[in-house]
mmCIF file of C-alpha atoms in Angstrom:
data_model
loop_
_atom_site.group_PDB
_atom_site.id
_atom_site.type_symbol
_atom_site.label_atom_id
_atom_site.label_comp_id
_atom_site.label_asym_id
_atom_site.label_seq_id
_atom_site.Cartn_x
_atom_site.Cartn_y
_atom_site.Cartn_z
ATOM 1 C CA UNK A 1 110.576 114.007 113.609
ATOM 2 C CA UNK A 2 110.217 110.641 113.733
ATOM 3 C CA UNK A 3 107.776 108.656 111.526
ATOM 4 C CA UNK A 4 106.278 105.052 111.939
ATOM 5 C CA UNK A 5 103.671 102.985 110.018
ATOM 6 C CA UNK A 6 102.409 99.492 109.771
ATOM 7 C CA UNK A 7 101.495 98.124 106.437
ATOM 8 C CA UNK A 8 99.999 94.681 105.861
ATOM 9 C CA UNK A 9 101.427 93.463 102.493
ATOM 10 C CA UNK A 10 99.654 90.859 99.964
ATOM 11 C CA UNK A 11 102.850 88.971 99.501
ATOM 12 C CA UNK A 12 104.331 85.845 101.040
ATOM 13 C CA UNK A 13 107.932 85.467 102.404
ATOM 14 C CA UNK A 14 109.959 83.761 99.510
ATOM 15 C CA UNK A 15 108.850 87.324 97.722
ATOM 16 C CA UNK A 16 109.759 89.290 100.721
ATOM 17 C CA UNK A 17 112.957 87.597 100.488
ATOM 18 C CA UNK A 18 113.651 88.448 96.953
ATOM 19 C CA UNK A 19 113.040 91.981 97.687
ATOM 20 C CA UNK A 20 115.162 92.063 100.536
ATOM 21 C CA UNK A 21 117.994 90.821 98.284
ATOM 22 C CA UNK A 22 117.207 93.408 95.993
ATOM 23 C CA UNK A 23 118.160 95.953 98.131
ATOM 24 C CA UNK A 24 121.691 94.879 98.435
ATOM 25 C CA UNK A 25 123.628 95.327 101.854
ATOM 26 C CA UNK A 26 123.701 98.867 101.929
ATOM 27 C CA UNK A 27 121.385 99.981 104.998
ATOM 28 C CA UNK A 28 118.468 101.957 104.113
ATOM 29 C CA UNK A 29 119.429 106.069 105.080
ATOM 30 C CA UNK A 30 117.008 106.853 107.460
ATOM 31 C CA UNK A 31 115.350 103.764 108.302
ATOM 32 C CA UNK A 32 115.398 102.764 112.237
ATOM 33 C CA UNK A 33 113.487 99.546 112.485
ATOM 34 C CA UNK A 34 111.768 97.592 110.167
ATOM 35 C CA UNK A 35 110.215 94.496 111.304
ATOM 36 C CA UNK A 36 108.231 91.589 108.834
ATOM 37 C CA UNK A 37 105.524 89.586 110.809
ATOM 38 C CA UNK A 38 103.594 87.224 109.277
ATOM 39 C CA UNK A 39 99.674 87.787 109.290
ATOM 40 C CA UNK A 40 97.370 84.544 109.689
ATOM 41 C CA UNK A 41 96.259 85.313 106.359
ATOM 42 C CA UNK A 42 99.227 84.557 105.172
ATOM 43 C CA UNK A 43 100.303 87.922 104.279
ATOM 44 C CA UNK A 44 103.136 89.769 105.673
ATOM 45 C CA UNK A 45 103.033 92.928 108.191
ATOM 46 C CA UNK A 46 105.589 96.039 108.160
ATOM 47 C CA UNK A 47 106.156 97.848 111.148
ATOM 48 C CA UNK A 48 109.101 100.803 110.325
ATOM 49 C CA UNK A 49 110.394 103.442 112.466
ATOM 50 C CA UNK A 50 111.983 106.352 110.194
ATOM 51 C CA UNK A 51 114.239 109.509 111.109
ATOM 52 C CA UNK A 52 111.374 111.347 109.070
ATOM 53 C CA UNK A 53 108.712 110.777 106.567
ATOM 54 C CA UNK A 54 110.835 112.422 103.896
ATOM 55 C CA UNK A 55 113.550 110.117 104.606
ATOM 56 C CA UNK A 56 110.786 107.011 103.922
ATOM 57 C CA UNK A 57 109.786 109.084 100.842
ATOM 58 C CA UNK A 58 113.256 108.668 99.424
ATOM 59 C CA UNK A 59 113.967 105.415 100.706
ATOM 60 C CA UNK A 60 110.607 104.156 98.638
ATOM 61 C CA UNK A 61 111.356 106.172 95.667
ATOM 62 C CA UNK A 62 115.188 105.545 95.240
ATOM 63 C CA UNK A 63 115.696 102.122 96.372
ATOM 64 C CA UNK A 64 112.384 100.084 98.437
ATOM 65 C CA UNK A 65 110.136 100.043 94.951
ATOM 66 C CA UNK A 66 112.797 99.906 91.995
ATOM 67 C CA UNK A 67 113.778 96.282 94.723
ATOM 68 C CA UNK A 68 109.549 95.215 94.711
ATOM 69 C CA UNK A 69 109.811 95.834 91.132
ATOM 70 C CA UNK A 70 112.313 93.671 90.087
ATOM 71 C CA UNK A 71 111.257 90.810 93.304
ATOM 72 C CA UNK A 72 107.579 90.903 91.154
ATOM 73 C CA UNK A 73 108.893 91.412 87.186
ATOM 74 C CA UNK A 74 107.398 94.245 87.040
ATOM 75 C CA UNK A 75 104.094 93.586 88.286
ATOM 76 C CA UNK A 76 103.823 96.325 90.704
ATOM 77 C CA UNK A 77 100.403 96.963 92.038
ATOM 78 C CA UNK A 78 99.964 100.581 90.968
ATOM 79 C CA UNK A 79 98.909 101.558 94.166
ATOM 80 C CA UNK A 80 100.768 101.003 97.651
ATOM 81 C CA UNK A 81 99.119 98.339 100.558
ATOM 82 C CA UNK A 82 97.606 100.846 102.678
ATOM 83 C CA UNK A 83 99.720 102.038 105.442
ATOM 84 C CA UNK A 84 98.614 103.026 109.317
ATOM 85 C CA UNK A 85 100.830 105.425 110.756
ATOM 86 C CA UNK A 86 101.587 105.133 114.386
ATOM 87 C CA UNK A 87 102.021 108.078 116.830
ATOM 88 C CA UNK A 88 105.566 108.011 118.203
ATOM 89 C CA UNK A 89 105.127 109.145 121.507
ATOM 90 C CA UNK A 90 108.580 108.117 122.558
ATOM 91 C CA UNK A 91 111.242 106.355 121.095
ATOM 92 C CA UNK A 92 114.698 105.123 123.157
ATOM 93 C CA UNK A 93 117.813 103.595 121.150
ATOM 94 C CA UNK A 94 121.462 103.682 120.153
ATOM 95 C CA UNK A 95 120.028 105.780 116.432
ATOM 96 C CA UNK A 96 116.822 107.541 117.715
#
């Protein structure tokens, strides 16, 4: 089943960057759309589209936070930005 969520993130885009680097060129397994808006706060917004949640789960634990991790030295927060989750009523493309 497909899972989405928006998450508004306390970081700015030079760190979002570094992160994104961090990940390296192999696509995420699972991940659909992931889209980083910037918030007039200054902040960032995610919106993600996933195959499932456990798919997400993995993503995060294998790859997403071991990337924020090194992007922040090792200043983590020890708690994730909360996270909204949408209801995917319908969802159209060439992976869905």
């Amino acid at each position: 089943m497909v899972y989405a969520f928006t998450q508004d993130v306390p970081i700015d885009f030079p760190t979002y960057e570094k992160v994104i680097a961090n990940l390296g060129d192999e696509p995420l397994d699972g991940c659909l759309v992931h889209l980083c808006l910037r918030r007039e706060d200054g902040g960032l917004r995610y919106i993600d589209v996933w195959e499932s949640r456990d798919k997400c789960a993995t993503a995060f634990e294998e790859r997403i936070h071991p990337a924020v991790d090194a992007a922040l030295g090792g200043r983590r927060p020890s708690e994730e930005p909360h996270s909204e989750p949408l209801e995917v009523l319908h969802a159209f493309g060439s992976r869905v």
